[in-house]
PDB file of C-alpha atoms in Angstrom:
ATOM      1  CA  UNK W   1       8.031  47.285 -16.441  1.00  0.00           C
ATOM      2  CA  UNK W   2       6.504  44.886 -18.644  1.00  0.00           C
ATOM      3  CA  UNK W   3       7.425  46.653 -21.460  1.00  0.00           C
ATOM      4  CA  UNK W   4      11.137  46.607 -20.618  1.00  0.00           C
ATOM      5  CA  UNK W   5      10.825  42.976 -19.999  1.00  0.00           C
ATOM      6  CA  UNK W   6       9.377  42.637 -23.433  1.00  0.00           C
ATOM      7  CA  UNK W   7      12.079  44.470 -25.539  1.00  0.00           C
ATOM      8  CA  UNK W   8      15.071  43.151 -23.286  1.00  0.00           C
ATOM      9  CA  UNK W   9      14.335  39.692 -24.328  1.00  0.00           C
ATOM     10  CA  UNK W  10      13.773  40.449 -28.034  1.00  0.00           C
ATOM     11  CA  UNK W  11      16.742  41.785 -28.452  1.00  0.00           C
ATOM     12  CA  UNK W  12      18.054  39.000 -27.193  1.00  0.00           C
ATOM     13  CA  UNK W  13      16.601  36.687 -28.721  1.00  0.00           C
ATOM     14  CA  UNK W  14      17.206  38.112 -32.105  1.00  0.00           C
ATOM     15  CA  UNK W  15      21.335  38.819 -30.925  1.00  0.00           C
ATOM     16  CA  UNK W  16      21.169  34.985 -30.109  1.00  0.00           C
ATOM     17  CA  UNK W  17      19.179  33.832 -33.790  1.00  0.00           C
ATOM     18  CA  UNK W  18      21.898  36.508 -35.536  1.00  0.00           C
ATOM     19  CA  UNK W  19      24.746  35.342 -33.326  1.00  0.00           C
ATOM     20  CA  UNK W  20      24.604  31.471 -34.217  1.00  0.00           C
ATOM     21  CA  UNK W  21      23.810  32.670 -37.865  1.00  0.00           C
ATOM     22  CA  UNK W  22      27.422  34.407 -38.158  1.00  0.00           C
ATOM     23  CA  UNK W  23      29.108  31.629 -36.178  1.00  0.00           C
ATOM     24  CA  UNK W  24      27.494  28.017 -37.723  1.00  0.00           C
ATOM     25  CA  UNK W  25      27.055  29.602 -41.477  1.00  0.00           C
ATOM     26  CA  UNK W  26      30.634  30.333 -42.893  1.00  0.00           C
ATOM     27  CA  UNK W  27      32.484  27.783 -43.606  1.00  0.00           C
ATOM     28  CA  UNK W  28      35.669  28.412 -41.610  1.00  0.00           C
ATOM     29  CA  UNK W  29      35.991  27.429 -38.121  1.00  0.00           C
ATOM     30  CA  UNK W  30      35.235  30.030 -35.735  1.00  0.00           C
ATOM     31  CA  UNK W  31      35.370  31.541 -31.910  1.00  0.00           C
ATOM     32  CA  UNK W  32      31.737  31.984 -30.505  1.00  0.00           C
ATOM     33  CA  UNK W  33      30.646  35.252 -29.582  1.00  0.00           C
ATOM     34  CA  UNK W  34      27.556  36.997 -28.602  1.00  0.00           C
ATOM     35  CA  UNK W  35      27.961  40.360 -29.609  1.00  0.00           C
ATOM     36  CA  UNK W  36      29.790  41.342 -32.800  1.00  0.00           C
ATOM     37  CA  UNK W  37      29.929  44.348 -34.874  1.00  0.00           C
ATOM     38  CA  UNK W  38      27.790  42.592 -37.528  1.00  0.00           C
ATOM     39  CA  UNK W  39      25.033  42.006 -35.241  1.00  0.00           C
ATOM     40  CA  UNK W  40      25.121  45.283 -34.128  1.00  0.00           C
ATOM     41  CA  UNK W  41      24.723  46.532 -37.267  1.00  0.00           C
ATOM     42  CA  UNK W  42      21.799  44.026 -38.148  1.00  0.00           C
ATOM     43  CA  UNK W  43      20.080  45.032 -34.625  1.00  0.00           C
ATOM     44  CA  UNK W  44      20.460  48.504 -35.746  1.00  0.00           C
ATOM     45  CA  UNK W  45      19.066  48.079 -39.132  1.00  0.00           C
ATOM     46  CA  UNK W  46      16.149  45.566 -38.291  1.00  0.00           C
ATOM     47  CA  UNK W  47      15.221  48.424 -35.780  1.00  0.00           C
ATOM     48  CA  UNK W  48      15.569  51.349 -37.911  1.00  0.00           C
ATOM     49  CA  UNK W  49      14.215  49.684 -41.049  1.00  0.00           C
ATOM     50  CA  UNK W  50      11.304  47.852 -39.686  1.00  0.00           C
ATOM     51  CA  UNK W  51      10.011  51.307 -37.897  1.00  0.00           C
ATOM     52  CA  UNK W  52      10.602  53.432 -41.333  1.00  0.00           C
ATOM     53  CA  UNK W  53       8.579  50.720 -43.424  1.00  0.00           C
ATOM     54  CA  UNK W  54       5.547  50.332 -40.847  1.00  0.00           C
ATOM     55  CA  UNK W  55       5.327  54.062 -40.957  1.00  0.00           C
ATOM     56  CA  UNK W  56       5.781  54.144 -44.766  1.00  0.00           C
ATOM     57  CA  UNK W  57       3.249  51.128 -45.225  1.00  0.00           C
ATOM     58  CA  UNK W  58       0.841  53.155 -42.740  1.00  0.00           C
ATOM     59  CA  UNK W  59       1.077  56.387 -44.053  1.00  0.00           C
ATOM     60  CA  UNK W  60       1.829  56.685 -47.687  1.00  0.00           C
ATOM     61  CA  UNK W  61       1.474  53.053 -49.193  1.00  0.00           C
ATOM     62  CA  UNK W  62      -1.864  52.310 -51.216  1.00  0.00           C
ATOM     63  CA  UNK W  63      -0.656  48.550 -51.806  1.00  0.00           C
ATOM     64  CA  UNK W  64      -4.563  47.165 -50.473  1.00  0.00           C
ATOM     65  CA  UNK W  65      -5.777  49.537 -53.545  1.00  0.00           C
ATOM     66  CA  UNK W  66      -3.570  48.903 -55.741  1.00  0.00           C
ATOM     67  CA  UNK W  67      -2.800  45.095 -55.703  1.00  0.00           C
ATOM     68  CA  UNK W  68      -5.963  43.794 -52.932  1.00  0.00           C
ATOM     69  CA  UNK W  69      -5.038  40.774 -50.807  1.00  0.00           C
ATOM     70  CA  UNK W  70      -1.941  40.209 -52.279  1.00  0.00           C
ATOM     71  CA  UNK W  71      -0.829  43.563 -51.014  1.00  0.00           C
ATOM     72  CA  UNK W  72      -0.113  42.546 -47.620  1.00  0.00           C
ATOM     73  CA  UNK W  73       2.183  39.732 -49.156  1.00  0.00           C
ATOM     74  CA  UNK W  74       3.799  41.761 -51.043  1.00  0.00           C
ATOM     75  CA  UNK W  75       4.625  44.832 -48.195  1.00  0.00           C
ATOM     76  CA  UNK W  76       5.737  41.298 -46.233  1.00  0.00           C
ATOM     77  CA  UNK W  77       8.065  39.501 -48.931  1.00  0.00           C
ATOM     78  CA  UNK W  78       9.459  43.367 -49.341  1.00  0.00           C
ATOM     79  CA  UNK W  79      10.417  43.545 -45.512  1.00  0.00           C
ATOM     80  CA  UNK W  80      11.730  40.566 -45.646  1.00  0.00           C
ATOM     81  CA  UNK W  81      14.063  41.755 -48.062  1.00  0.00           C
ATOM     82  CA  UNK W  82      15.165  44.555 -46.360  1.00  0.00           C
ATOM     83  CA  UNK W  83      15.617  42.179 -43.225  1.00  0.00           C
ATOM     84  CA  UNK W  84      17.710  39.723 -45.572  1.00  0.00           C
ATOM     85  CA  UNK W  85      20.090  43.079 -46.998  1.00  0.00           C
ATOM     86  CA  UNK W  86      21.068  44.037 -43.302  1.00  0.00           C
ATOM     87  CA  UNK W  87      21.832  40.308 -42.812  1.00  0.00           C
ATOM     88  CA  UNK W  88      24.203  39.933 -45.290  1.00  0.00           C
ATOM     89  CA  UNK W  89      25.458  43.604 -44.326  1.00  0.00           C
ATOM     90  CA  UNK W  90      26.057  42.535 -40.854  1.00  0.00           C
ATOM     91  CA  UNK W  91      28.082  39.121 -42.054  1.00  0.00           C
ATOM     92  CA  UNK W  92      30.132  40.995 -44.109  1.00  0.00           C
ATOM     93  CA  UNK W  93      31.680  43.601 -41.577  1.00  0.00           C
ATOM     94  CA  UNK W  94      32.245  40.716 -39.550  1.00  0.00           C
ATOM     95  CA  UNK W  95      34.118  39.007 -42.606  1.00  0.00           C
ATOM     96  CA  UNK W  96      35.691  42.598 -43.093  1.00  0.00           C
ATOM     97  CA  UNK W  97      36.828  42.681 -39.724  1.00  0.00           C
ATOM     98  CA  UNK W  98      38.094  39.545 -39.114  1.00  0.00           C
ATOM     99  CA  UNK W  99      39.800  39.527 -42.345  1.00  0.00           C
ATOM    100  CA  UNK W 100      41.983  42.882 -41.162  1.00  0.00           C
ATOM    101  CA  UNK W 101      42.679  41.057 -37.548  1.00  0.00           C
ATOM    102  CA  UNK W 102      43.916  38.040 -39.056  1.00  0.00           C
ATOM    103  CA  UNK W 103      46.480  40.044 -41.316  1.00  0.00           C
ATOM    104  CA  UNK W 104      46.941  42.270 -38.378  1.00  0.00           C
ATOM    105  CA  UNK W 105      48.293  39.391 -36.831  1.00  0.00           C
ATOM    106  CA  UNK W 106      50.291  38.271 -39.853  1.00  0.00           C
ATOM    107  CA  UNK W 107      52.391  40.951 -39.868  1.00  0.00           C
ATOM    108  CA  UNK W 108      52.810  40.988 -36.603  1.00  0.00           C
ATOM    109  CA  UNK W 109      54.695  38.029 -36.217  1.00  0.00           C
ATOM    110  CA  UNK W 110      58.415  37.375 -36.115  1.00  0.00           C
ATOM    111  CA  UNK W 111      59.690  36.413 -39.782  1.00  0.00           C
ATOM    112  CA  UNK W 112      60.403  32.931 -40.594  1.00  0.00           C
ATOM    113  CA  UNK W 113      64.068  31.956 -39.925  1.00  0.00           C
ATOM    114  CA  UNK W 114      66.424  31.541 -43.121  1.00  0.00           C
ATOM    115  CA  UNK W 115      66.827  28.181 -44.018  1.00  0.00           C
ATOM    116  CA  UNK W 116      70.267  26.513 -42.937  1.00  0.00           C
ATOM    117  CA  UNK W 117      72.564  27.189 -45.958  1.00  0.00           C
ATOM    118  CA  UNK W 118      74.453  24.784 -47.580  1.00  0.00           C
ATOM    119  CA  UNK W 119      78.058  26.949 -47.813  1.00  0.00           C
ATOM    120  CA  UNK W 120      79.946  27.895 -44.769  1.00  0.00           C
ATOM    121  CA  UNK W 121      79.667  31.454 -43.238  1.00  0.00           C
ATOM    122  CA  UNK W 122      81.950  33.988 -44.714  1.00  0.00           C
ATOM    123  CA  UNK W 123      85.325  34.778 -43.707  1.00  0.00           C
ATOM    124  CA  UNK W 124      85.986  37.629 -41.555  1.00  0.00           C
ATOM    125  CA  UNK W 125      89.490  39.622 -41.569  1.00  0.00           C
ATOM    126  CA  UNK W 126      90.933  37.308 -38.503  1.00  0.00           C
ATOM    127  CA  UNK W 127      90.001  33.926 -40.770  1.00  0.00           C
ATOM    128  CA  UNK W 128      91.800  35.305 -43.599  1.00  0.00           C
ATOM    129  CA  UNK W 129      94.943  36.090 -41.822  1.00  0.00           C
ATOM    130  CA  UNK W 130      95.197  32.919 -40.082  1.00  0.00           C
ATOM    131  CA  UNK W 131      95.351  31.788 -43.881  1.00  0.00           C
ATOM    132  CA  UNK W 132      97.595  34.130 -45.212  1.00  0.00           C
ATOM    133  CA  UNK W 133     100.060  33.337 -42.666  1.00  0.00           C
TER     134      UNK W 133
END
């Protein structure tokens, strides 16, 4: 149960941190939401990545060998980076997307109305034989 409790509220907590990220950091004027595609994505990749790399780090990395104290801030910098790609990732889909609703709606909407012209409307066949005549 514990466990459950655990993961439940860091997800959340990292969907809130990555939802007021994507809404306060462009500079456009946006609706809040808690869940977008973006953060999805990010969720997804900080899960997915961070497993991989503590595996990888675990498993196959020498970096204590190779570089001594300074590995550690090294394999840390490097996750960060990898953390800091699915950011960016995640904003951008988000820009994608929102991009393709808001011409979505574009062309959805009526056409602009012709501006009043200046010349009368043309004559139809009952004006022109009320002239004739």
């Amino acid at each position: 149960m514990a466990l459950v409790v655990r993961w439940t509220v860091t997800i959340g907590a990292v969907m809130l941190v990555v939802s007021v990220i994507y809404y306060d950091c462009p500079a456009t004027p946006r609706e809040w939401q808690w869940i977008t595609p973006g953060a999805v994505v990010f969720l997804l990749g900080f899960a997915g990545s961070s497993a991989a790399f503590s595996y990888y780090a675990g498993e196959f990395a020498s970096y204590d060998k190779t570089y001594g104290s300074l590995g550690a801030v090294i394999i840390l910098l490097f996750w960060m980076y990898i953390l800091a790609f699915f950011l960016l990732l995640g904003s951008e889909l988000d820009a994608l997307l929102e991009a393709r609703i808001r011409a979505a709606e574009q062309r959805t909407k009526a056409p602009p109305a012709a501006p009043p012209s200046a010349l009368p409307p043309p004559a139809t066949a009952e004006d022109r034989g009320r002239v004739a005549r």
